Coordinates of C-alpha atoms in Angstrom, one line a residue:
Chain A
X1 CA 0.0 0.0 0.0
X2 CA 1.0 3.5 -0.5
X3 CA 2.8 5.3 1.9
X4 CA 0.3 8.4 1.7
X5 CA -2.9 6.3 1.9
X6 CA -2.9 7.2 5.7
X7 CA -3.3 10.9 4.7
X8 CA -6.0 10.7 1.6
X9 CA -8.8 11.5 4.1
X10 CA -7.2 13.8 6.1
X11 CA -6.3 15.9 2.9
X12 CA -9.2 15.4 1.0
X13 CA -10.8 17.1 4.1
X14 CA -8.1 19.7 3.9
X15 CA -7.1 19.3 7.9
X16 CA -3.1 18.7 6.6
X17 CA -1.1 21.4 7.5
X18 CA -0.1 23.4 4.0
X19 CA 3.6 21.9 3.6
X20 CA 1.9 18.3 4.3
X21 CA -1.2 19.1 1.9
X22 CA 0.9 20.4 -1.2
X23 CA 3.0 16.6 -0.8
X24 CA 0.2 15.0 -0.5
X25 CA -1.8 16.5 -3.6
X26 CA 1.9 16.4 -5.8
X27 CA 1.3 12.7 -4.9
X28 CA -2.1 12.0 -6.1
X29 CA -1.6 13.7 -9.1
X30 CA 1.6 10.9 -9.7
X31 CA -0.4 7.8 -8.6
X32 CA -3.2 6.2 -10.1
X33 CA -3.8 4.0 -7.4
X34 CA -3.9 6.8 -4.9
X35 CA -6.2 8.4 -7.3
X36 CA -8.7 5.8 -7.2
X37 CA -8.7 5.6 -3.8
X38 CA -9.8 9.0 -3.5
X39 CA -12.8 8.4 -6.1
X40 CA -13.9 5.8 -3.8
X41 CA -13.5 7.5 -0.5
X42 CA -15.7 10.6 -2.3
X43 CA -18.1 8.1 -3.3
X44 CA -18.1 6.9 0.3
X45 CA -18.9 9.7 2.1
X46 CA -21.6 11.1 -0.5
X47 CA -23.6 7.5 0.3
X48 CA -23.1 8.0 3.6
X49 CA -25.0 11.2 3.8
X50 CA -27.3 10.1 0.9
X51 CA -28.5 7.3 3.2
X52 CA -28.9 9.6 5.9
X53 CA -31.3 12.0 4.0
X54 CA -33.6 9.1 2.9
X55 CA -33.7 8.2 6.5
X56 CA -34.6 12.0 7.1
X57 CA -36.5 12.2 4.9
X58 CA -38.6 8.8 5.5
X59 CA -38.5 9.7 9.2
X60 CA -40.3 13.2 8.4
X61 CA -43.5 11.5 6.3
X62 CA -43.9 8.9 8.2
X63 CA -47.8 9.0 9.2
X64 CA -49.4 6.8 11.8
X65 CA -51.1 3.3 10.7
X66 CA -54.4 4.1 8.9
X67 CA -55.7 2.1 12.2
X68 CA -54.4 4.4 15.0
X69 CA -57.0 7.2 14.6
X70 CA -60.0 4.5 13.6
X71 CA -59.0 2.8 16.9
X72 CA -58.9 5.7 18.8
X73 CA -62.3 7.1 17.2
X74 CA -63.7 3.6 18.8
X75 CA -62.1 3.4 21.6
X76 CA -63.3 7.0 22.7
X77 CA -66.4 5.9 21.4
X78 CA -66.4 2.7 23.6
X79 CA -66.1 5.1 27.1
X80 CA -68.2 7.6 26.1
X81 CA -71.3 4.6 25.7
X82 CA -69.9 2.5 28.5
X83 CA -70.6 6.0 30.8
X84 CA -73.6 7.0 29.2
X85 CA -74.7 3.1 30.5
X86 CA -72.6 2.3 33.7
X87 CA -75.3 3.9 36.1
X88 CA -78.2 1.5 35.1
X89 CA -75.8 -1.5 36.2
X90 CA -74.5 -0.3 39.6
X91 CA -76.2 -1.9 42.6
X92 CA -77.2 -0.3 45.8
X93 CA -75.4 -1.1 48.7
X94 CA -77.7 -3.3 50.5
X95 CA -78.3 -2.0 54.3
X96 CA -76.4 -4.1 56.8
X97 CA -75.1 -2.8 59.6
X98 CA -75.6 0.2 62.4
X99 CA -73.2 2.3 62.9
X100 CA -73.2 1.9 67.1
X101 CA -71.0 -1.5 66.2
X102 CA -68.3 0.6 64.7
X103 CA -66.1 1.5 67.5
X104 CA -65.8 -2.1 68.9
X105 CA -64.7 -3.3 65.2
X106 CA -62.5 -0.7 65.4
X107 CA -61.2 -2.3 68.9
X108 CA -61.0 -5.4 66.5
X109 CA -58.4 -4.2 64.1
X110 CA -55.2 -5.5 63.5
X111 CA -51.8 -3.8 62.3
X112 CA -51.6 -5.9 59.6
X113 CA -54.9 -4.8 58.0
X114 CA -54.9 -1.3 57.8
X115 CA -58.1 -1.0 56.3
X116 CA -61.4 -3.5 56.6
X117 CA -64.5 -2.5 56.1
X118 CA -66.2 -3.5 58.8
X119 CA -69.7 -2.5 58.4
X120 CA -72.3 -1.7 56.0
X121 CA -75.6 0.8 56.5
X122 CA -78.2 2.4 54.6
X123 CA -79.2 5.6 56.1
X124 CA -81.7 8.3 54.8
X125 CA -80.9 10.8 57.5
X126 CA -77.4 13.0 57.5
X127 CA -75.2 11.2 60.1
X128 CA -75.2 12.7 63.2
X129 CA -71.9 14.2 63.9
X130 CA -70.1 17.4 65.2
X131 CA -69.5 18.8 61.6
X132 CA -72.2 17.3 60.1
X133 CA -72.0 20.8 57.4
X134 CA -73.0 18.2 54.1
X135 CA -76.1 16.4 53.7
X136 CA -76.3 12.6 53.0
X137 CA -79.0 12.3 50.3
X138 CA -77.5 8.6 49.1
X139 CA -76.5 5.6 50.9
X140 CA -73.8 6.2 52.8
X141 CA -70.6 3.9 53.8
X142 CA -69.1 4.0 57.3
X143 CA -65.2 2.4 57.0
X144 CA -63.0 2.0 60.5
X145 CA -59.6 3.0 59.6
X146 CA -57.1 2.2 62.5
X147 CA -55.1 5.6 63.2
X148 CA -51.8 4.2 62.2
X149 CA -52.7 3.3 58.9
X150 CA -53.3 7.3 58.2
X151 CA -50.6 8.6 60.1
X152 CA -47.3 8.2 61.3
X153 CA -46.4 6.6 64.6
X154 CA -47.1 8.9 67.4
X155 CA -48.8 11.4 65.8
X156 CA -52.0 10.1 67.0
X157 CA -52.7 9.6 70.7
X158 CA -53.6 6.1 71.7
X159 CA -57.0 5.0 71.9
X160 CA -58.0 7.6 68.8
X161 CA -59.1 5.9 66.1
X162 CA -61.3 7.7 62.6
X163 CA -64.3 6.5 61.3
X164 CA -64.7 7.3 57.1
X165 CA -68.1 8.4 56.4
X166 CA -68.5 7.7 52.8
X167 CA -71.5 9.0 50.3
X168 CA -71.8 7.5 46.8
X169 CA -74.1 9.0 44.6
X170 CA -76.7 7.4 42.1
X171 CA -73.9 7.0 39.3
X172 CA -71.7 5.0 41.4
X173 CA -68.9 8.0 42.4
X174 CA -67.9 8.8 45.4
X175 CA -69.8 12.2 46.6
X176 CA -68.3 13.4 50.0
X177 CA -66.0 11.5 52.5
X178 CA -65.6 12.7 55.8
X179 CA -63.1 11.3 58.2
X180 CA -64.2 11.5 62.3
X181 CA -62.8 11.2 65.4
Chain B
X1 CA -34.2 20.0 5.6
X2 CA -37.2 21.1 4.7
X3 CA -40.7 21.7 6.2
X4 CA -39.4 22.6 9.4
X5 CA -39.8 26.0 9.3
X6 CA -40.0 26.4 13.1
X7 CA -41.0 29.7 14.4
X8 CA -38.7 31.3 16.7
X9 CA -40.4 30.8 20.5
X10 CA -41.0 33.8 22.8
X11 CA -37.3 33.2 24.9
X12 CA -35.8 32.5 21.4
X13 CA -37.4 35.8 19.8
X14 CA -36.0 37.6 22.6
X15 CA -32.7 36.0 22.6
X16 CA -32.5 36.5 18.4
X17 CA -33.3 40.0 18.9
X18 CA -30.6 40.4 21.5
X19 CA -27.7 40.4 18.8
X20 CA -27.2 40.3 15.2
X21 CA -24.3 37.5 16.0
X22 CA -26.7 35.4 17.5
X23 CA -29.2 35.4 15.2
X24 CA -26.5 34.4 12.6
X25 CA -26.1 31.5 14.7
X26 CA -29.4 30.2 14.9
X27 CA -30.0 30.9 11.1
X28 CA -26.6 28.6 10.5
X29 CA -26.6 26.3 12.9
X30 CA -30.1 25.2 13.9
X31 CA -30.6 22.8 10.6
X32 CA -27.6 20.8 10.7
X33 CA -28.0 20.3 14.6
X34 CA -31.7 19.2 14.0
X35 CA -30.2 17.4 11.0
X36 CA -27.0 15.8 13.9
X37 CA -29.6 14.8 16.3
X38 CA -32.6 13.0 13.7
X39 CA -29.4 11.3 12.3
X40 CA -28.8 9.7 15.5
X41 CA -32.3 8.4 15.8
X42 CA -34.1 11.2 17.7
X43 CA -37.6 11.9 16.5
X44 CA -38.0 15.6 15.2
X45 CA -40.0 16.4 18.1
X46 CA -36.9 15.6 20.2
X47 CA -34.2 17.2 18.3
X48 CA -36.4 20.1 18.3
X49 CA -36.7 20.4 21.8
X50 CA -32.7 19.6 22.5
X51 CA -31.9 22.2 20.0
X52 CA -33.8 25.1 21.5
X53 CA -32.5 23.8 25.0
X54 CA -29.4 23.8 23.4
X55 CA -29.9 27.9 22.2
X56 CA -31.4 28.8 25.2
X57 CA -28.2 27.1 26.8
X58 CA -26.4 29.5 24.4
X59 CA -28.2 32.6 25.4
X60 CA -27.7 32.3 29.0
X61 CA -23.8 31.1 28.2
X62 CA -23.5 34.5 26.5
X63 CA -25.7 36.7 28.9
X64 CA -23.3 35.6 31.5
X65 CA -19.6 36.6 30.0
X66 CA -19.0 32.8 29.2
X67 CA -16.6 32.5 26.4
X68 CA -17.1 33.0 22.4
X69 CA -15.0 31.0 21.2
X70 CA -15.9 27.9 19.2
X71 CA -19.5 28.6 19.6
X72 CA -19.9 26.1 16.7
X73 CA -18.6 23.1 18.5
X74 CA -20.1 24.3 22.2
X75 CA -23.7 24.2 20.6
X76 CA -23.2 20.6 18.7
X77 CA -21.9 19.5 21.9
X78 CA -24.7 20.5 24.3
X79 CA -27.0 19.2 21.5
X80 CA -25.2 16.0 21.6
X81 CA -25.3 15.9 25.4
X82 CA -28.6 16.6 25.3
X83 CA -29.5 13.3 22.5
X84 CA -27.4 11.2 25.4
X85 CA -29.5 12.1 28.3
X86 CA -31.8 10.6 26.5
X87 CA -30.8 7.1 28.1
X88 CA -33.3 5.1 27.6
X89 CA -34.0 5.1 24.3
X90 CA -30.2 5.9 23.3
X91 CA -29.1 2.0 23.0
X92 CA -32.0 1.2 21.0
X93 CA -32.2 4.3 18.6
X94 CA -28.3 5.2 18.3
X95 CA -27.1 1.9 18.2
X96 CA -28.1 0.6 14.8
X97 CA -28.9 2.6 11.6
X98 CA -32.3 3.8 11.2
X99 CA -34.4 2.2 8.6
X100 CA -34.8 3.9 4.7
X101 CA -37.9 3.0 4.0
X102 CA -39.3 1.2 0.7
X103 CA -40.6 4.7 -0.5
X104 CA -37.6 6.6 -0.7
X105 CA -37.0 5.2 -4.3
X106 CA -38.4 7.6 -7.0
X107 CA -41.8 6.4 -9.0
X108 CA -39.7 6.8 -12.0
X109 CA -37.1 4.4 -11.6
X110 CA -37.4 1.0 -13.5
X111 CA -37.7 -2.2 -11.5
X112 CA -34.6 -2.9 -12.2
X113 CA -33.4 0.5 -11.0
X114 CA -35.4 -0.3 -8.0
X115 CA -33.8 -3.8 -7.0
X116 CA -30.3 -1.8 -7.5
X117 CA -31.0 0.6 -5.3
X118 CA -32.7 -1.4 -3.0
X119 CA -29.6 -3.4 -2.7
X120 CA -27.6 -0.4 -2.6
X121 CA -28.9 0.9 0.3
X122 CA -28.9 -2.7 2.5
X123 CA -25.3 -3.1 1.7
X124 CA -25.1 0.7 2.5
X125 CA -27.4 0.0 5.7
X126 CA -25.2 -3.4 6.7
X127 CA -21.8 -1.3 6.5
X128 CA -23.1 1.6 8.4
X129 CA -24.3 -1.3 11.0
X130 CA -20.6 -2.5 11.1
X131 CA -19.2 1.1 12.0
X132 CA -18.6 2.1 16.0
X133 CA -20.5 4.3 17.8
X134 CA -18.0 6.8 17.3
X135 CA -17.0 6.2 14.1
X136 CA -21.1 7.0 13.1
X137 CA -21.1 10.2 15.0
X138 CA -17.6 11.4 13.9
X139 CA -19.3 10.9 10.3
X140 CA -22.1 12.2 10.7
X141 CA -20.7 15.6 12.7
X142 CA -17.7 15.7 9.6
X143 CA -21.4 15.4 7.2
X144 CA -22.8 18.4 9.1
X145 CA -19.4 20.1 8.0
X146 CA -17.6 20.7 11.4
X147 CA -13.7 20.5 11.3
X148 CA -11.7 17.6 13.0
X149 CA -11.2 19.7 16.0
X150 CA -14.6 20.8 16.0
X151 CA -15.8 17.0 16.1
X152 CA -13.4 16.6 19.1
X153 CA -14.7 18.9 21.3
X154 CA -18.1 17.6 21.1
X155 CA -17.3 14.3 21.5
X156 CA -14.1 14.3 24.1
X157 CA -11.7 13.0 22.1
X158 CA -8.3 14.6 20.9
X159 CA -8.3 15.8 17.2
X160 CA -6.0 13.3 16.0
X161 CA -8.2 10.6 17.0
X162 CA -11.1 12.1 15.2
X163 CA -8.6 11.9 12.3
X164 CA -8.1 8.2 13.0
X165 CA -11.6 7.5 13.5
X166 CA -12.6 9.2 10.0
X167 CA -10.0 7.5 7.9
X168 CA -11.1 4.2 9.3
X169 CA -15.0 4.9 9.0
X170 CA -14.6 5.9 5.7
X171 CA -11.7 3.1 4.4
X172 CA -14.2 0.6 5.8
X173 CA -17.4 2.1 3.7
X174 CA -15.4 2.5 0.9
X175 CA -14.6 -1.6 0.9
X176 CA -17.8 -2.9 2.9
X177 CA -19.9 -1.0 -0.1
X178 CA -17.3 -2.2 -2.8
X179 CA -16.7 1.1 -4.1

Protein backbone atom coordinates (compact mmCIF):
# COMPACT_ATOMS: atom_id res chain seq x y z
CA UNK A 1 0.00 0.00 0.00
CA UNK A 2 1.00 3.55 -0.47
CA UNK A 3 2.76 5.28 1.87
CA UNK A 4 0.26 8.36 1.70
CA UNK A 5 -2.94 6.32 1.94
CA UNK A 6 -2.87 7.21 5.66
CA UNK A 7 -3.34 10.90 4.71
CA UNK A 8 -5.96 10.67 1.64
CA UNK A 9 -8.85 11.50 4.12
CA UNK A 10 -7.21 13.76 6.09
CA UNK A 11 -6.30 15.93 2.93
CA UNK A 12 -9.22 15.38 0.98
CA UNK A 13 -10.84 17.12 4.09
CA UNK A 14 -8.11 19.74 3.86
CA UNK A 15 -7.13 19.31 7.86
CA UNK A 16 -3.12 18.73 6.59
CA UNK A 17 -1.07 21.42 7.50
CA UNK A 18 -0.08 23.41 4.04
CA UNK A 19 3.60 21.86 3.62
CA UNK A 20 1.93 18.33 4.34
CA UNK A 21 -1.16 19.08 1.93
CA UNK A 22 0.87 20.36 -1.16
CA UNK A 23 2.96 16.60 -0.80
CA UNK A 24 0.20 14.96 -0.53
CA UNK A 25 -1.80 16.46 -3.57
CA UNK A 26 1.85 16.36 -5.78
CA UNK A 27 1.34 12.67 -4.86
CA UNK A 28 -2.13 12.02 -6.08
CA UNK A 29 -1.60 13.73 -9.12
CA UNK A 30 1.58 10.92 -9.68
CA UNK A 31 -0.40 7.85 -8.55
CA UNK A 32 -3.22 6.23 -10.15
CA UNK A 33 -3.84 3.95 -7.40
CA UNK A 34 -3.88 6.82 -4.95
CA UNK A 35 -6.24 8.38 -7.33
CA UNK A 36 -8.66 5.80 -7.25
CA UNK A 37 -8.65 5.57 -3.77
CA UNK A 38 -9.78 8.97 -3.54
CA UNK A 39 -12.84 8.41 -6.11
CA UNK A 40 -13.89 5.77 -3.78
CA UNK A 41 -13.51 7.49 -0.46
CA UNK A 42 -15.69 10.58 -2.30
CA UNK A 43 -18.12 8.12 -3.34
CA UNK A 44 -18.10 6.87 0.32
CA UNK A 45 -18.92 9.70 2.08
CA UNK A 46 -21.56 11.09 -0.46
CA UNK A 47 -23.65 7.52 0.27
CA UNK A 48 -23.10 8.04 3.57
CA UNK A 49 -25.03 11.21 3.77
CA UNK A 50 -27.33 10.12 0.90
CA UNK A 51 -28.50 7.30 3.16
CA UNK A 52 -28.91 9.60 5.89
CA UNK A 53 -31.31 12.02 4.04
CA UNK A 54 -33.64 9.09 2.91
CA UNK A 55 -33.74 8.25 6.53
CA UNK A 56 -34.58 11.97 7.08
CA UNK A 57 -36.55 12.22 4.86
CA UNK A 58 -38.58 8.77 5.52
CA UNK A 59 -38.54 9.68 9.21
CA UNK A 60 -40.26 13.20 8.35
CA UNK A 61 -43.50 11.49 6.28
CA UNK A 62 -43.88 8.86 8.19
CA UNK A 63 -47.80 8.98 9.22
CA UNK A 64 -49.39 6.80 11.79
CA UNK A 65 -51.10 3.34 10.66
CA UNK A 66 -54.38 4.15 8.95
CA UNK A 67 -55.70 2.09 12.19
CA UNK A 68 -54.36 4.36 15.05
CA UNK A 69 -56.98 7.20 14.58
CA UNK A 70 -60.02 4.54 13.58
CA UNK A 71 -59.03 2.84 16.89
CA UNK A 72 -58.92 5.66 18.79
CA UNK A 73 -62.27 7.07 17.24
CA UNK A 74 -63.72 3.59 18.79
CA UNK A 75 -62.13 3.40 21.57
CA UNK A 76 -63.28 7.02 22.66
CA UNK A 77 -66.41 5.92 21.41
CA UNK A 78 -66.45 2.70 23.56
CA UNK A 79 -66.10 5.05 27.12
CA UNK A 80 -68.24 7.62 26.08
CA UNK A 81 -71.27 4.64 25.71
CA UNK A 82 -69.89 2.49 28.55
CA UNK A 83 -70.63 5.96 30.83
CA UNK A 84 -73.57 6.96 29.22
CA UNK A 85 -74.75 3.06 30.53
CA UNK A 86 -72.57 2.29 33.74
CA UNK A 87 -75.27 3.94 36.13
CA UNK A 88 -78.18 1.48 35.07
CA UNK A 89 -75.77 -1.46 36.15
CA UNK A 90 -74.50 -0.31 39.56
CA UNK A 91 -76.17 -1.86 42.58
CA UNK A 92 -77.16 -0.33 45.80
CA UNK A 93 -75.41 -1.12 48.72
CA UNK A 94 -77.68 -3.29 50.49
CA UNK A 95 -78.26 -2.04 54.26
CA UNK A 96 -76.41 -4.11 56.79
CA UNK A 97 -75.06 -2.83 59.59
CA UNK A 98 -75.57 0.23 62.38
CA UNK A 99 -73.16 2.34 62.88
CA UNK A 100 -73.18 1.91 67.10
CA UNK A 101 -70.96 -1.52 66.21
CA UNK A 102 -68.31 0.57 64.73
CA UNK A 103 -66.07 1.49 67.54
CA UNK A 104 -65.81 -2.12 68.90
CA UNK A 105 -64.69 -3.32 65.20
CA UNK A 106 -62.48 -0.71 65.35
CA UNK A 107 -61.16 -2.26 68.90
CA UNK A 108 -61.04 -5.40 66.50
CA UNK A 109 -58.37 -4.19 64.09
CA UNK A 110 -55.20 -5.46 63.46
CA UNK A 111 -51.79 -3.81 62.29
CA UNK A 112 -51.63 -5.94 59.59
CA UNK A 113 -54.86 -4.82 58.04
CA UNK A 114 -54.91 -1.32 57.83
CA UNK A 115 -58.12 -1.03 56.26
CA UNK A 116 -61.36 -3.49 56.60
CA UNK A 117 -64.46 -2.52 56.15
CA UNK A 118 -66.19 -3.52 58.81
CA UNK A 119 -69.70 -2.51 58.39
CA UNK A 120 -72.29 -1.73 56.01
CA UNK A 121 -75.62 0.83 56.48
CA UNK A 122 -78.19 2.40 54.64
CA UNK A 123 -79.15 5.61 56.07
CA UNK A 124 -81.67 8.34 54.78
CA UNK A 125 -80.94 10.83 57.50
CA UNK A 126 -77.41 13.04 57.55
CA UNK A 127 -75.15 11.24 60.13
CA UNK A 128 -75.21 12.66 63.16
CA UNK A 129 -71.86 14.17 63.94
CA UNK A 130 -70.13 17.39 65.23
CA UNK A 131 -69.45 18.82 61.59
CA UNK A 132 -72.20 17.28 60.12
CA UNK A 133 -71.98 20.81 57.45
CA UNK A 134 -72.98 18.21 54.07
CA UNK A 135 -76.06 16.40 53.68
CA UNK A 136 -76.26 12.59 53.01
CA UNK A 137 -78.99 12.30 50.35
CA UNK A 138 -77.53 8.57 49.06
CA UNK A 139 -76.49 5.63 50.94
CA UNK A 140 -73.78 6.21 52.82
CA UNK A 141 -70.64 3.93 53.75
CA UNK A 142 -69.08 3.96 57.28
CA UNK A 143 -65.24 2.43 56.96
CA UNK A 144 -62.99 1.96 60.46
CA UNK A 145 -59.58 3.04 59.55
CA UNK A 146 -57.14 2.18 62.46
CA UNK A 147 -55.15 5.60 63.19
CA UNK A 148 -51.80 4.22 62.23
CA UNK A 149 -52.68 3.34 58.92
CA UNK A 150 -53.34 7.34 58.16
CA UNK A 151 -50.64 8.58 60.13
CA UNK A 152 -47.32 8.22 61.31
CA UNK A 153 -46.43 6.58 64.60
CA UNK A 154 -47.10 8.92 67.44
CA UNK A 155 -48.76 11.38 65.82
CA UNK A 156 -51.96 10.07 66.99
CA UNK A 157 -52.65 9.62 70.73
CA UNK A 158 -53.59 6.07 71.75
CA UNK A 159 -57.02 5.03 71.90
CA UNK A 160 -58.02 7.56 68.81
CA UNK A 161 -59.11 5.92 66.10
CA UNK A 162 -61.32 7.70 62.64
CA UNK A 163 -64.33 6.52 61.26
CA UNK A 164 -64.69 7.31 57.14
CA UNK A 165 -68.07 8.39 56.42
CA UNK A 166 -68.55 7.65 52.79
CA UNK A 167 -71.48 8.97 50.26
CA UNK A 168 -71.84 7.54 46.77
CA UNK A 169 -74.08 9.03 44.57
CA UNK A 170 -76.72 7.43 42.15
CA UNK A 171 -73.89 6.97 39.33
CA UNK A 172 -71.68 4.95 41.38
CA UNK A 173 -68.92 7.96 42.40
CA UNK A 174 -67.93 8.83 45.40
CA UNK A 175 -69.78 12.24 46.65
CA UNK A 176 -68.26 13.36 49.95
CA UNK A 177 -66.01 11.49 52.51
CA UNK A 178 -65.56 12.67 55.77
CA UNK A 179 -63.10 11.33 58.19
CA UNK A 180 -64.22 11.48 62.30
CA UNK A 181 -62.78 11.15 65.43
CA UNK B 1 -34.20 19.99 5.60
CA UNK B 2 -37.23 21.06 4.74
CA UNK B 3 -40.71 21.68 6.21
CA UNK B 4 -39.44 22.60 9.45
CA UNK B 5 -39.84 26.04 9.30
CA UNK B 6 -40.02 26.37 13.06
CA UNK B 7 -41.00 29.71 14.43
CA UNK B 8 -38.67 31.28 16.74
CA UNK B 9 -40.43 30.81 20.48
CA UNK B 10 -40.95 33.79 22.82
CA UNK B 11 -37.34 33.20 24.90
CA UNK B 12 -35.81 32.52 21.37
CA UNK B 13 -37.40 35.84 19.81
CA UNK B 14 -35.95 37.60 22.58
CA UNK B 15 -32.70 36.04 22.58
CA UNK B 16 -32.54 36.48 18.39
CA UNK B 17 -33.33 39.98 18.91
CA UNK B 18 -30.59 40.41 21.47
CA UNK B 19 -27.71 40.40 18.84
CA UNK B 20 -27.18 40.27 15.17
CA UNK B 21 -24.33 37.46 16.04
CA UNK B 22 -26.66 35.41 17.46
CA UNK B 23 -29.24 35.42 15.22
CA UNK B 24 -26.50 34.40 12.62
CA UNK B 25 -26.13 31.48 14.66
CA UNK B 26 -29.41 30.20 14.94
CA UNK B 27 -30.03 30.87 11.14
CA UNK B 28 -26.60 28.64 10.53
CA UNK B 29 -26.57 26.28 12.87
CA UNK B 30 -30.13 25.25 13.94
CA UNK B 31 -30.58 22.79 10.55
CA UNK B 32 -27.59 20.84 10.67
CA UNK B 33 -28.03 20.29 14.58
CA UNK B 34 -31.66 19.19 14.00
CA UNK B 35 -30.21 17.36 10.97
CA UNK B 36 -27.04 15.77 13.90
CA UNK B 37 -29.55 14.78 16.26
CA UNK B 38 -32.55 13.05 13.68
CA UNK B 39 -29.43 11.27 12.31
CA UNK B 40 -28.78 9.74 15.49
CA UNK B 41 -32.33 8.44 15.79
CA UNK B 42 -34.10 11.18 17.72
CA UNK B 43 -37.64 11.85 16.49
CA UNK B 44 -37.99 15.58 15.17
CA UNK B 45 -39.99 16.43 18.10
CA UNK B 46 -36.87 15.56 20.17
CA UNK B 47 -34.25 17.15 18.29
CA UNK B 48 -36.38 20.15 18.33
CA UNK B 49 -36.70 20.41 21.77
CA UNK B 50 -32.73 19.59 22.46
CA UNK B 51 -31.85 22.16 19.99
CA UNK B 52 -33.85 25.12 21.54
CA UNK B 53 -32.51 23.81 25.02
CA UNK B 54 -29.39 23.79 23.40
CA UNK B 55 -29.90 27.91 22.20
CA UNK B 56 -31.44 28.79 25.17
CA UNK B 57 -28.22 27.10 26.83
CA UNK B 58 -26.37 29.52 24.39
CA UNK B 59 -28.16 32.63 25.36
CA UNK B 60 -27.67 32.28 29.03
CA UNK B 61 -23.85 31.11 28.23
CA UNK B 62 -23.46 34.52 26.49
CA UNK B 63 -25.69 36.72 28.86
CA UNK B 64 -23.32 35.64 31.49
CA UNK B 65 -19.59 36.61 30.03
CA UNK B 66 -19.03 32.85 29.22
CA UNK B 67 -16.60 32.47 26.37
CA UNK B 68 -17.12 33.02 22.39
CA UNK B 69 -14.99 30.95 21.22
CA UNK B 70 -15.87 27.88 19.18
CA UNK B 71 -19.50 28.58 19.56
CA UNK B 72 -19.88 26.13 16.68
CA UNK B 73 -18.62 23.13 18.52
CA UNK B 74 -20.11 24.27 22.15
CA UNK B 75 -23.74 24.22 20.57
CA UNK B 76 -23.22 20.63 18.69
CA UNK B 77 -21.89 19.47 21.93
CA UNK B 78 -24.74 20.50 24.33
CA UNK B 79 -26.98 19.17 21.46
CA UNK B 80 -25.21 16.02 21.56
CA UNK B 81 -25.26 15.91 25.37
CA UNK B 82 -28.60 16.64 25.34
CA UNK B 83 -29.53 13.26 22.50
CA UNK B 84 -27.44 11.18 25.38
CA UNK B 85 -29.47 12.15 28.33
CA UNK B 86 -31.77 10.57 26.48
CA UNK B 87 -30.81 7.08 28.13
CA UNK B 88 -33.31 5.12 27.57
CA UNK B 89 -33.97 5.06 24.31
CA UNK B 90 -30.16 5.95 23.28
CA UNK B 91 -29.11 2.04 23.04
CA UNK B 92 -31.98 1.20 21.02
CA UNK B 93 -32.21 4.30 18.57
CA UNK B 94 -28.35 5.20 18.33
CA UNK B 95 -27.12 1.86 18.23
CA UNK B 96 -28.12 0.64 14.79
CA UNK B 97 -28.90 2.62 11.59
CA UNK B 98 -32.32 3.79 11.20
CA UNK B 99 -34.42 2.17 8.57
CA UNK B 100 -34.82 3.94 4.72
CA UNK B 101 -37.86 2.95 3.97
CA UNK B 102 -39.33 1.18 0.70
CA UNK B 103 -40.60 4.69 -0.51
CA UNK B 104 -37.63 6.56 -0.68
CA UNK B 105 -36.97 5.17 -4.28
CA UNK B 106 -38.44 7.61 -7.04
CA UNK B 107 -41.77 6.39 -8.96
CA UNK B 108 -39.74 6.79 -11.96
CA UNK B 109 -37.12 4.41 -11.64
CA UNK B 110 -37.44 0.96 -13.46
CA UNK B 111 -37.72 -2.23 -11.45
CA UNK B 112 -34.63 -2.95 -12.18
CA UNK B 113 -33.38 0.53 -11.00
CA UNK B 114 -35.44 -0.31 -7.97
CA UNK B 115 -33.82 -3.76 -7.02
CA UNK B 116 -30.34 -1.81 -7.47
CA UNK B 117 -31.04 0.60 -5.28
CA UNK B 118 -32.72 -1.44 -2.96
CA UNK B 119 -29.55 -3.39 -2.72
CA UNK B 120 -27.56 -0.42 -2.57
CA UNK B 121 -28.92 0.94 0.27
CA UNK B 122 -28.90 -2.71 2.46
CA UNK B 123 -25.30 -3.11 1.67
CA UNK B 124 -25.12 0.70 2.55
CA UNK B 125 -27.37 0.05 5.73
CA UNK B 126 -25.15 -3.35 6.71
CA UNK B 127 -21.75 -1.32 6.46
CA UNK B 128 -23.13 1.56 8.39
CA UNK B 129 -24.29 -1.25 11.03
CA UNK B 130 -20.57 -2.51 11.12
CA UNK B 131 -19.19 1.11 11.96
CA UNK B 132 -18.64 2.06 15.95
CA UNK B 133 -20.55 4.26 17.80
CA UNK B 134 -17.99 6.79 17.32
CA UNK B 135 -17.04 6.19 14.13
CA UNK B 136 -21.07 7.02 13.14
CA UNK B 137 -21.11 10.25 14.98
CA UNK B 138 -17.58 11.44 13.87
CA UNK B 139 -19.31 10.92 10.33
CA UNK B 140 -22.07 12.21 10.75
CA UNK B 141 -20.70 15.63 12.73
CA UNK B 142 -17.74 15.71 9.62
CA UNK B 143 -21.40 15.43 7.16
CA UNK B 144 -22.84 18.43 9.12
CA UNK B 145 -19.45 20.14 7.96
CA UNK B 146 -17.56 20.69 11.42
CA UNK B 147 -13.66 20.49 11.25
CA UNK B 148 -11.68 17.63 13.02
CA UNK B 149 -11.18 19.70 16.00
CA UNK B 150 -14.64 20.84 16.01
CA UNK B 151 -15.80 16.95 16.10
CA UNK B 152 -13.45 16.65 19.14
CA UNK B 153 -14.65 18.85 21.31
CA UNK B 154 -18.09 17.58 21.13
CA UNK B 155 -17.28 14.27 21.45
CA UNK B 156 -14.12 14.26 24.14
CA UNK B 157 -11.73 12.97 22.14
CA UNK B 158 -8.28 14.59 20.85
CA UNK B 159 -8.34 15.84 17.20
CA UNK B 160 -6.03 13.31 16.04
CA UNK B 161 -8.22 10.60 17.04
CA UNK B 162 -11.11 12.07 15.19
CA UNK B 163 -8.63 11.93 12.25
CA UNK B 164 -8.13 8.22 13.01
CA UNK B 165 -11.59 7.49 13.54
CA UNK B 166 -12.65 9.18 9.98
CA UNK B 167 -10.00 7.50 7.94
CA UNK B 168 -11.08 4.20 9.33
CA UNK B 169 -14.99 4.89 9.02
CA UNK B 170 -14.60 5.86 5.73
CA UNK B 171 -11.74 3.10 4.41
CA UNK B 172 -14.16 0.64 5.81
CA UNK B 173 -17.44 2.07 3.66
CA UNK B 174 -15.44 2.47 0.93
CA UNK B 175 -14.55 -1.61 0.89
CA UNK B 176 -17.80 -2.93 2.85
CA UNK B 177 -19.94 -1.04 -0.14
CA UNK B 178 -17.29 -2.16 -2.78
CA UNK B 179 -16.68 1.06 -4.13
Amino acid sequence: MCDFSGRIVAWMDRELPDNEAADVERHVRACAECRSRVAAYEEASRAFVAYYDVVRGARKGRRLPYWVPVLSGAATAAAVLLLMFLPASVQQIPVRVQVAEVPSAVGLQTASAPVKRVHRRHVVAPVKTRNANWALAEPAIQIAIPAEAMFPPGAVPEGVNFIADLSIGADGSVQGLRLQP
Amino acid sequence: MSGDSLPLTLPLSRFATDSCEATTLYRELRKPLLRYLVCLGLSMDEAQDIVQDAFLSLHRHLASGGSQENIRSWLFRVAHNGARNRQHSYDRRFGTPLDPGIDSISDDATPEQVVLEKERFRRLGKAICLLTESERECLLLRSGGLRYREIGEVLGIPTSTVGDTVDRAIKKLAEKCNV
